[in-house]
mmCIF file of C-alpha atoms in Angstrom:
data_model
loop_
_atom_site.group_PDB
_atom_site.id
_atom_site.type_symbol
_atom_site.label_atom_id
_atom_site.label_comp_id
_atom_site.label_asym_id
_atom_site.label_seq_id
_atom_site.Cartn_x
_atom_site.Cartn_y
_atom_site.Cartn_z
ATOM 1 C CA MET A 1 21.085 50.073 -42.579
ATOM 2 C CA ASN A 2 24.820 49.846 -42.908
ATOM 3 C CA ALA A 3 25.070 48.355 -46.382
ATOM 4 C CA ASN A 4 24.518 50.360 -49.536
ATOM 5 C CA LEU A 5 23.303 47.338 -51.425
ATOM 6 C CA SER A 6 20.947 44.575 -50.435
ATOM 7 C CA LYS A 7 20.784 41.197 -52.142
ATOM 8 C CA SER A 8 18.031 38.638 -52.084
ATOM 9 C CA ALA A 9 17.439 35.449 -53.986
ATOM 10 C CA SER A 10 14.242 34.836 -55.890
ATOM 11 C CA ASN A 11 13.801 31.847 -58.189
ATOM 12 C CA GLY A 12 17.543 31.380 -58.175
ATOM 13 C CA ARG A 13 18.199 34.902 -59.409
ATOM 14 C CA GLU A 14 19.736 37.595 -57.284
ATOM 15 C CA LYS A 15 18.107 40.963 -56.787
ATOM 16 C CA VAL A 16 20.255 43.952 -55.960
ATOM 17 C CA PHE A 17 18.823 47.097 -54.397
ATOM 18 C CA THR A 18 20.466 50.449 -53.854
ATOM 19 C CA TYR A 19 20.118 52.209 -50.528
ATOM 20 C CA VAL A 20 17.507 54.525 -52.068
ATOM 21 C CA GLU A 21 15.486 51.559 -53.338
ATOM 22 C CA GLN A 22 15.661 49.911 -49.932
ATOM 23 C CA GLN A 23 14.443 53.088 -48.275
ATOM 24 C CA GLU A 24 11.555 53.373 -50.707
ATOM 25 C CA LYS A 25 10.438 49.862 -49.814
ATOM 26 C CA ILE A 26 10.747 50.589 -46.091
ATOM 27 C CA ASP A 27 8.681 53.740 -46.480
ATOM 28 C CA GLU A 28 6.080 51.864 -48.490
ATOM 29 C CA VAL A 29 5.704 49.201 -45.794
ATOM 30 C CA ARG A 30 5.353 51.927 -43.194
ATOM 31 C CA ARG A 31 2.676 53.658 -45.257
ATOM 32 C CA LEU A 32 0.728 50.424 -45.677
ATOM 33 C CA ILE A 33 0.911 49.650 -41.964
ATOM 34 C CA GLY A 34 -0.687 52.989 -41.133
ATOM 35 C CA PRO A 35 -0.411 55.170 -38.033
ATOM 36 C CA LEU A 36 0.967 53.492 -34.921
ATOM 37 C CA THR A 37 1.245 54.505 -31.302
ATOM 38 C CA GLY A 38 2.730 53.143 -28.125
ATOM 39 C CA ASN A 39 5.230 50.304 -28.175
ATOM 40 C CA LEU A 40 4.228 49.273 -31.671
ATOM 41 C CA ALA A 41 5.254 52.612 -33.146
ATOM 42 C CA PHE A 42 8.821 52.379 -32.017
ATOM 43 C CA TYR A 43 9.002 48.739 -33.061
ATOM 44 C CA CYS A 44 8.712 49.890 -36.670
ATOM 45 C CA TYR A 45 11.965 51.786 -37.018
ATOM 46 C CA ASP A 46 13.827 51.411 -40.320
ATOM 47 C CA ALA A 47 16.109 48.510 -39.446
ATOM 48 C CA SER A 48 13.196 46.596 -37.970
ATOM 49 C CA ILE A 49 11.081 46.945 -41.108
ATOM 50 C CA ALA A 50 14.111 46.009 -43.194
ATOM 51 C CA ARG A 51 14.338 42.678 -41.355
ATOM 52 C CA TYR A 52 10.809 41.822 -42.455
ATOM 53 C CA LEU A 53 11.613 42.837 -46.007
ATOM 54 C CA ARG A 54 14.763 40.689 -46.041
ATOM 55 C CA ALA A 55 12.781 37.766 -44.638
ATOM 56 C CA ARG A 56 10.390 38.092 -47.577
ATOM 57 C CA ASN A 57 13.048 38.807 -50.213
ATOM 58 C CA TRP A 58 12.112 42.497 -50.278
ATOM 59 C CA ASN A 59 8.563 41.788 -51.375
ATOM 60 C CA VAL A 60 6.635 44.743 -49.933
ATOM 61 C CA MET A 61 3.252 43.048 -49.759
ATOM 62 C CA LYS A 62 4.538 39.874 -48.107
ATOM 63 C CA ALA A 63 6.689 41.829 -45.665
ATOM 64 C CA THR A 64 3.764 44.101 -44.764
ATOM 65 C CA LYS A 65 1.485 41.140 -44.060
ATOM 66 C CA MET A 66 4.175 39.502 -41.941
ATOM 67 C CA LEU A 67 4.775 42.698 -39.964
ATOM 68 C CA LYS A 68 1.049 43.273 -39.398
ATOM 69 C CA GLU A 69 0.736 39.770 -37.976
ATOM 70 C CA THR A 70 3.681 40.409 -35.654
ATOM 71 C CA LEU A 71 2.193 43.710 -34.462
ATOM 72 C CA LYS A 72 -1.073 41.959 -33.658
ATOM 73 C CA TRP A 73 0.841 39.209 -31.841
ATOM 74 C CA ARG A 74 2.959 41.664 -29.842
ATOM 75 C CA HIS A 75 -0.126 43.643 -28.832
ATOM 76 C CA GLU A 76 -1.885 40.509 -27.571
ATOM 77 C CA TYR A 77 1.062 38.446 -26.286
ATOM 78 C CA LYS A 78 2.992 41.401 -24.791
ATOM 79 C CA PRO A 79 6.412 39.719 -24.901
ATOM 80 C CA GLU A 80 8.079 42.774 -23.375
ATOM 81 C CA LYS A 81 5.991 42.229 -20.236
ATOM 82 C CA ILE A 82 7.302 38.739 -19.504
ATOM 83 C CA CYS A 83 9.527 38.903 -16.438
ATOM 84 C CA TRP A 84 11.975 36.442 -14.930
ATOM 85 C CA GLU A 85 9.781 35.464 -11.993
ATOM 86 C CA GLU A 86 7.036 34.352 -14.381
ATOM 87 C CA VAL A 87 9.269 31.931 -16.291
ATOM 88 C CA ALA A 88 11.969 31.049 -13.711
ATOM 89 C CA HIS A 89 10.577 27.534 -13.181
ATOM 90 C CA GLU A 90 11.123 26.803 -16.877
ATOM 91 C CA ALA A 91 14.788 27.756 -16.560
ATOM 92 C CA GLU A 92 15.758 25.652 -13.562
ATOM 93 C CA THR A 93 17.461 22.885 -15.543
ATOM 94 C CA GLY A 94 19.303 25.176 -17.955
ATOM 95 C CA LYS A 95 17.353 23.997 -20.983
ATOM 96 C CA ILE A 96 17.671 27.492 -22.510
ATOM 97 C CA TYR A 97 19.830 30.352 -21.283
ATOM 98 C CA ARG A 98 21.841 33.278 -22.578
ATOM 99 C CA SER A 99 25.494 32.461 -22.132
ATOM 100 C CA ASN A 100 27.949 34.856 -20.511
ATOM 101 C CA PHE A 101 30.158 34.715 -23.609
ATOM 102 C CA LYS A 102 29.586 35.943 -27.169
ATOM 103 C CA ASP A 103 30.890 34.776 -30.507
ATOM 104 C CA LYS A 104 33.815 36.433 -32.277
ATOM 105 C CA HIS A 105 31.403 38.827 -33.975
ATOM 106 C CA GLY A 106 30.046 40.042 -30.641
ATOM 107 C CA ARG A 107 26.674 38.332 -31.007
ATOM 108 C CA PRO A 108 24.852 37.009 -27.919
ATOM 109 C CA VAL A 109 24.589 33.233 -27.638
ATOM 110 C CA LEU A 110 21.531 31.257 -26.562
ATOM 111 C CA VAL A 111 22.457 27.798 -25.279
ATOM 112 C CA MET A 112 19.793 25.131 -25.635
ATOM 113 C CA ARG A 113 19.768 21.658 -24.116
ATOM 114 C CA PRO A 114 16.610 19.795 -25.224
ATOM 115 C CA SER A 115 17.466 16.830 -22.985
ATOM 116 C CA CYS A 116 16.984 19.129 -19.978
ATOM 117 C CA GLN A 117 13.292 19.702 -20.678
ATOM 118 C CA ASN A 118 11.521 19.914 -17.315
ATOM 119 C CA THR A 119 7.912 20.828 -18.121
ATOM 120 C CA LYS A 120 5.114 19.462 -20.288
ATOM 121 C CA SER A 121 3.308 22.701 -21.085
ATOM 122 C CA THR A 122 3.940 23.774 -24.676
ATOM 123 C CA LYS A 123 2.500 27.181 -23.814
ATOM 124 C CA GLY A 124 4.936 27.612 -20.925
ATOM 125 C CA GLN A 125 7.891 26.396 -22.959
ATOM 126 C CA ILE A 126 7.174 28.819 -25.793
ATOM 127 C CA ARG A 127 6.644 31.704 -23.372
ATOM 128 C CA TYR A 128 10.060 31.019 -21.874
ATOM 129 C CA LEU A 129 11.567 30.852 -25.375
ATOM 130 C CA VAL A 130 10.050 34.267 -26.134
ATOM 131 C CA TYR A 131 11.503 35.645 -22.897
ATOM 132 C CA CYS A 132 14.935 34.336 -23.892
ATOM 133 C CA MET A 133 14.652 35.869 -27.368
ATOM 134 C CA GLU A 134 13.653 39.245 -25.926
ATOM 135 C CA ASN A 135 16.520 39.070 -23.441
ATOM 136 C CA ALA A 136 19.058 38.220 -26.150
ATOM 137 C CA ILE A 137 17.833 41.164 -28.226
ATOM 138 C CA LEU A 138 18.086 43.397 -25.158
ATOM 139 C CA ASN A 139 21.771 42.449 -25.004
ATOM 140 C CA LEU A 140 22.612 42.963 -28.665
ATOM 141 C CA PRO A 141 25.593 45.291 -29.228
ATOM 142 C CA MET A 142 24.968 48.496 -31.135
ATOM 143 C CA ASP A 143 26.065 47.235 -34.546
ATOM 144 C CA HIS A 144 24.423 43.796 -34.468
ATOM 145 C CA GLU A 145 20.917 42.487 -35.082
ATOM 146 C CA GLN A 146 21.417 38.739 -34.839
ATOM 147 C CA MET A 147 22.201 36.069 -32.279
ATOM 148 C CA VAL A 148 23.694 32.571 -32.195
ATOM 149 C CA TRP A 149 21.983 29.376 -31.036
ATOM 150 C CA LEU A 150 24.134 26.613 -29.554
ATOM 151 C CA ILE A 151 22.124 23.407 -29.222
ATOM 152 C CA ASP A 152 23.726 20.689 -27.093
ATOM 153 C CA PHE A 153 22.386 17.185 -27.801
ATOM 154 C CA LYS A 154 24.104 15.422 -24.903
ATOM 155 C CA GLY A 155 21.633 13.004 -23.326
ATOM 156 C CA PHE A 156 19.074 13.574 -26.076
ATOM 157 C CA ASN A 157 16.822 10.645 -26.955
ATOM 158 C CA MET A 158 13.558 9.932 -28.721
ATOM 159 C CA SER A 159 11.501 10.863 -25.661
ATOM 160 C CA HIS A 160 12.675 14.466 -25.982
ATOM 161 C CA ILE A 161 11.286 14.861 -29.494
ATOM 162 C CA SER A 162 8.131 16.958 -29.819
ATOM 163 C CA VAL A 163 6.971 17.917 -33.282
ATOM 164 C CA LYS A 164 4.433 20.310 -31.748
ATOM 165 C CA VAL A 165 7.027 22.256 -29.754
ATOM 166 C CA THR A 166 9.388 22.234 -32.727
ATOM 167 C CA LYS A 167 6.712 23.703 -35.000
ATOM 168 C CA GLU A 168 5.858 26.378 -32.434
ATOM 169 C CA THR A 169 9.542 27.194 -31.979
ATOM 170 C CA ALA A 170 10.011 27.529 -35.738
ATOM 171 C CA ASN A 171 6.956 29.777 -35.918
ATOM 172 C CA VAL A 172 8.245 32.079 -33.185
ATOM 173 C CA LEU A 173 11.723 32.286 -34.663
ATOM 174 C CA GLN A 174 10.726 32.849 -38.277
ATOM 175 C CA ASN A 175 7.502 34.836 -38.039
ATOM 176 C CA ARG A 176 7.905 36.835 -34.821
ATOM 177 C CA TYR A 177 11.676 37.394 -34.876
ATOM 178 C CA PRO A 178 12.656 37.331 -38.561
ATOM 179 C CA GLU A 179 16.324 37.726 -39.407
ATOM 180 C CA ARG A 180 17.350 37.516 -35.744
ATOM 181 C CA LEU A 181 19.151 34.199 -36.110
ATOM 182 C CA GLY A 182 22.709 34.417 -37.352
ATOM 183 C CA VAL A 183 23.625 30.751 -37.075
ATOM 184 C CA ALA A 184 22.352 27.692 -35.207
ATOM 185 C CA ILE A 185 24.904 25.069 -34.188
ATOM 186 C CA LEU A 186 23.559 21.545 -33.656
ATOM 187 C CA TYR A 187 26.295 20.011 -31.493
ATOM 188 C CA ASN A 188 26.690 16.226 -31.543
ATOM 189 C CA PRO A 189 23.162 15.356 -32.669
ATOM 190 C CA PRO A 190 22.510 11.571 -32.537
ATOM 191 C CA LYS A 191 22.110 9.573 -35.715
ATOM 192 C CA PHE A 192 18.349 9.220 -35.320
ATOM 193 C CA PHE A 193 18.046 13.024 -35.305
ATOM 194 C CA GLU A 194 18.715 13.028 -39.038
ATOM 195 C CA SER A 195 15.306 11.430 -39.593
ATOM 196 C CA PHE A 196 13.680 13.981 -37.295
ATOM 197 C CA TRP A 197 15.461 16.772 -39.171
ATOM 198 C CA THR A 198 13.885 15.502 -42.394
ATOM 199 C CA VAL A 199 10.473 15.926 -40.746
ATOM 200 C CA VAL A 200 11.269 19.342 -39.277
ATOM 201 C CA LYS A 201 12.957 20.908 -42.298
ATOM 202 C CA PRO A 202 9.707 21.598 -44.227
ATOM 203 C CA PHE A 203 8.563 23.807 -41.322
ATOM 204 C CA LEU A 204 11.542 26.078 -41.894
ATOM 205 C CA GLU A 205 12.158 28.761 -44.462
ATOM 206 C CA PRO A 206 15.123 27.971 -46.749
ATOM 207 C CA LYS A 207 16.903 31.053 -45.360
ATOM 208 C CA THR A 208 16.515 29.603 -41.871
ATOM 209 C CA TYR A 209 17.638 26.023 -42.409
ATOM 210 C CA ARG A 210 20.662 27.231 -44.383
ATOM 211 C CA LYS A 211 21.826 28.830 -41.135
ATOM 212 C CA VAL A 212 21.809 25.461 -39.358
ATOM 213 C CA LYS A 213 25.219 23.793 -38.964
ATOM 214 C CA PHE A 214 25.827 20.240 -37.774
ATOM 215 C CA VAL A 215 28.971 19.998 -35.634
ATOM 216 C CA TYR A 216 30.511 16.790 -34.249
ATOM 217 C CA SER A 217 33.256 16.796 -31.635
ATOM 218 C CA ASP A 218 35.071 13.940 -33.383
ATOM 219 C CA ASP A 219 35.022 15.608 -36.799
ATOM 220 C CA LEU A 220 37.956 17.957 -37.440
ATOM 221 C CA ASN A 221 36.210 19.789 -40.256
ATOM 222 C CA SER A 222 33.095 20.622 -38.263
ATOM 223 C CA LYS A 223 35.154 21.442 -35.165
ATOM 224 C CA LYS A 224 36.759 24.200 -37.211
ATOM 225 C CA ILE A 225 33.327 25.831 -37.396
ATOM 226 C CA MET A 226 33.503 26.309 -33.620
ATOM 227 C CA GLU A 227 37.069 27.588 -33.711
ATOM 228 C CA ASP A 228 36.213 30.109 -36.416
ATOM 229 C CA LEU A 229 33.116 31.276 -34.581
ATOM 230 C CA PHE A 230 34.202 31.340 -30.933
ATOM 231 C CA ASP A 231 37.127 32.187 -28.684
ATOM 232 C CA MET A 232 37.893 28.693 -27.380
ATOM 233 C CA ASP A 233 38.972 30.069 -23.994
ATOM 234 C CA THR A 234 35.508 31.513 -23.359
ATOM 235 C CA LEU A 235 33.496 28.764 -25.060
ATOM 236 C CA GLU A 236 31.946 26.236 -22.656
ATOM 237 C CA SER A 237 33.759 22.908 -22.395
ATOM 238 C CA ALA A 238 30.513 21.169 -23.347
ATOM 239 C CA PHE A 239 31.056 22.570 -26.828
ATOM 240 C CA GLY A 240 34.777 21.824 -27.019
ATOM 241 C CA GLY A 241 35.969 25.041 -25.394
ATOM 242 C CA ASN A 242 38.204 25.647 -22.383
ATOM 243 C CA ASN A 243 35.648 27.344 -20.126
ATOM 244 C CA GLN A 244 34.773 24.894 -17.337
ATOM 245 C CA ALA A 245 32.034 27.054 -15.820
ATOM 246 C CA GLY A 246 28.622 25.527 -16.372
ATOM 247 C CA PHE A 247 25.067 26.724 -15.878
ATOM 248 C CA ASN A 248 24.184 27.885 -12.366
ATOM 249 C CA ILE A 249 20.528 28.741 -11.835
ATOM 250 C CA ASN A 250 21.182 31.115 -8.927
ATOM 251 C CA ASP A 251 23.774 33.143 -10.808
ATOM 252 C CA TYR A 252 21.616 33.168 -13.911
ATOM 253 C CA ALA A 253 18.559 34.306 -11.974
ATOM 254 C CA GLU A 254 20.478 37.325 -10.713
ATOM 255 C CA ARG A 255 21.576 38.210 -14.230
ATOM 256 C CA MET A 256 18.028 38.008 -15.513
ATOM 257 C CA ARG A 257 16.620 40.101 -12.664
ATOM 258 C CA GLU A 258 19.180 42.795 -13.448
ATOM 259 C CA ASP A 259 18.266 42.651 -17.137
ATOM 260 C CA ASP A 260 14.571 42.918 -16.292
ATOM 261 C CA LYS A 261 15.294 46.249 -14.612
ATOM 262 C CA ARG A 262 16.610 47.587 -17.931
ATOM 263 C CA VAL A 263 13.520 46.705 -19.948
ATOM 264 C CA PRO A 264 11.303 49.604 -18.724
ATOM 265 C CA LEU A 265 14.056 52.048 -19.735
ATOM 266 C CA LEU A 266 13.608 50.959 -23.320
ATOM 267 C CA TRP A 267 9.821 50.886 -23.275
ATOM 268 C CA SER A 268 9.092 53.982 -21.189
ATOM 269 C CA SER A 269 6.651 56.395 -22.796
ATOM 270 C CA GLU A 270 8.355 59.181 -20.894
ATOM 271 C CA ARG A 271 11.457 58.909 -23.079
ATOM 272 C CA ALA A 272 9.855 59.984 -26.332
ATOM 273 C CA SER A 273 7.069 62.232 -27.492
ATOM 274 C CA MET A 274 7.312 61.528 -31.203
ATOM 275 C CA VAL A 275 4.335 60.185 -33.107
ATOM 276 C CA TYR A 276 4.512 58.490 -36.451
ATOM 277 C CA GLU A 277 1.626 59.029 -38.829
ATOM 278 C CA PRO A 278 2.379 58.101 -42.429
ATOM 279 C CA THR A 279 1.245 60.128 -45.368
ATOM 280 C CA SER A 280 -1.622 58.248 -46.947
ATOM 281 C CA ALA A 281 -2.172 57.861 -50.629
ATOM 282 C CA PRO A 282 -5.501 59.393 -51.721
ATOM 283 C CA GLY A 283 -8.347 57.124 -50.770
ATOM 284 C CA THR A 284 -6.245 54.928 -48.499
ATOM 285 C CA CYS A 285 -7.557 54.329 -45.016
ATOM 286 C CA CYS A 286 -4.704 54.027 -42.552
ATOM 287 C CA ASP A 287 -6.946 53.540 -39.543
ATOM 288 C CA SER A 288 -7.451 49.819 -40.084
ATOM 289 C CA VAL A 289 -4.806 47.185 -40.526
ATOM 290 C CA ASN A 290 -6.217 43.951 -41.889
ATOM 291 C CA VAL A 291 -3.869 41.119 -41.040
ATOM 292 C CA GLU A 292 -5.411 38.755 -43.573
ATOM 293 C CA SER A 293 -5.453 41.163 -46.469
ATOM 294 C CA GLY A 294 -2.814 40.991 -49.152
ATOM 295 C CA SER A 295 -4.421 43.524 -51.467
ATOM 296 C CA ASP A 296 -3.305 46.824 -49.993
ATOM 297 C CA ASP A 297 -2.578 49.610 -52.444
ATOM 298 C CA SER A 298 1.181 49.252 -52.827
ATOM 299 C CA ASP A 299 1.816 50.659 -56.267
ATOM 300 C CA LYS A 300 2.826 54.046 -54.966
ATOM 301 C CA VAL A 301 5.788 54.761 -52.743
ATOM 302 C CA GLY A 302 4.769 56.828 -49.749
ATOM 303 C CA ASN A 303 6.677 59.973 -48.879
ATOM 304 C CA SER A 304 6.638 59.434 -45.138
ATOM 305 C CA SER A 305 9.733 60.250 -43.158
ATOM 306 C CA SER A 306 11.803 57.352 -41.857
ATOM 307 C CA HIS A 307 12.219 56.466 -38.203
ATOM 308 C CA ASP A 308 15.714 55.172 -37.797
ATOM 309 C CA ILE A 309 15.926 55.606 -34.035
ATOM 310 C CA THR A 310 17.710 52.465 -32.953
ATOM 311 C CA PRO A 311 17.388 50.802 -29.545
ATOM 312 C CA GLU A 312 21.009 51.583 -28.803
ATOM 313 C CA LYS A 313 20.353 55.299 -29.248
ATOM 314 C CA CYS A 314 17.436 54.913 -26.881
ATOM 315 C CA LEU A 315 19.563 53.270 -24.224
ATOM 316 C CA SER A 316 21.905 56.233 -24.145
ATOM 317 C CA GLU A 317 18.968 58.551 -23.485
ATOM 318 C CA CYS A 318 17.198 56.374 -20.919
ATOM 319 C CA ASN A 319 19.142 57.596 -17.912
ATOM 320 C CA SER A 320 16.638 59.740 -16.090
ATOM 321 C CA PRO A 321 14.339 58.649 -13.238
ATOM 322 C CA GLU A 322 11.358 59.064 -15.525
ATOM 323 C CA GLY A 323 12.787 56.368 -17.789
ATOM 324 C CA ASN A 324 12.005 53.740 -15.183
ATOM 325 C CA GLN A 325 8.271 54.194 -15.573
ATOM 326 C CA SER A 326 6.778 51.539 -17.797
ATOM 327 C CA ASN A 327 3.627 51.907 -19.840
ATOM 328 C CA ASP A 328 1.828 48.677 -20.600
ATOM 329 C CA ARG A 329 -0.848 50.339 -22.698
ATOM 330 C CA VAL A 330 -0.768 50.807 -26.428
ATOM 331 C CA GLU A 331 -2.938 53.743 -27.339
ATOM 332 C CA GLY A 332 -5.464 53.504 -30.132
ATOM 333 C CA ILE A 333 -5.240 49.814 -30.955
ATOM 334 C CA HIS A 334 -8.085 47.333 -30.854
ATOM 335 C CA THR A 335 -8.412 43.745 -31.981
ATOM 336 C CA ASP A 336 -11.451 42.687 -33.923
ATOM 337 C CA GLY A 337 -11.301 39.149 -35.211
ATOM 338 C CA GLY A 338 -8.387 38.939 -37.622
ATOM 339 C CA ASP A 339 -7.923 42.694 -37.786
ATOM 340 C CA VAL A 340 -5.799 45.108 -35.847
ATOM 341 C CA LYS A 341 -7.348 48.545 -35.854
ATOM 342 C CA LEU A 342 -4.974 51.423 -35.296
ATOM 343 C CA GLU A 343 -6.725 54.699 -34.679
ATOM 344 C CA LYS A 344 -5.489 58.254 -35.053
ATOM 345 C CA ASP A 345 -5.955 59.098 -31.392
ATOM 346 C CA LEU A 346 -2.193 59.199 -30.978
ATOM 347 C CA GLY A 347 -0.373 59.553 -27.699
ATOM 348 C CA ASN A 348 3.217 59.314 -26.610
ATOM 349 C CA VAL A 349 5.378 56.718 -28.250
ATOM 350 C CA THR A 350 7.437 54.382 -26.106
ATOM 351 C CA LEU A 351 10.972 53.320 -26.827
ATOM 352 C CA ASN A 352 11.124 49.884 -28.322
ATOM 353 C CA PRO A 353 14.308 47.801 -28.244
ATOM 354 C CA TRP A 354 13.335 45.970 -31.422
#
């Protein structure tokens, strides 16, 4: 983490943590999670765990439960295995895509156009959303963890509203990719959307909906939000910028295919041989991770070493032929009902871009 202090709000009061206190909480979460192998092990580097802690106001137990649920989801859903060819049909209309420009902070931008919805499968729509999130994270610069959402409401009407898809989208964003959203711009939403927003808002964490900004092209004050956030020469004209280039499915497909080639470099088990096995407190079983449990022994701070190997460091090392070999297995993990069991039969650890 770059900051020496971390702040979080709880009951209107601000908590301030020193770097040492932050690290203790990170180590405690890692101890409670237990030994990990494969892709899941590298997912739990320091900055990644810190995102879960920030999402839960640095509450160790809540952050641990949230992270366990994500690990179970990643093991079963395998988001890193989704490739362009699987979801290309969802992208044909440009309903979601990563733009070829970034904001002034260097963050990648996901453009969304709900009026361009072209399928009826909620499952397919969410899978494409996950692919887009993974791709945006793949393209994060070294010193950034968050992205920007630009939501264009041109052509949007009541027929495009789906509470089910909205709830699923909120679940993916908040619970599977916590603290990945920097800001969401709702551009020219129609008047009736305000009523829909009232319905949707309860699905969102306060930290999430505070990141949502309403921008109207005929409002000088809200237009300034765009000018402060983007270089107007690179921003698409649809959002008030000077860039006339629009979405082209053929060009975008080529970009995504090239990005897909980079994914195995980050997940290859050949690029790392480290294994993380936390030091257990006496009497603590680290072999089983119970997703539903909130009663783990968290009174003691573990003395495990931190794993602060960032994805950017991995990219610089993934330049050998062996790095192109992808491993889709996660050693020593089994699902059993609501539990994720992580055994001590540890193998090589893959490089995880998250």
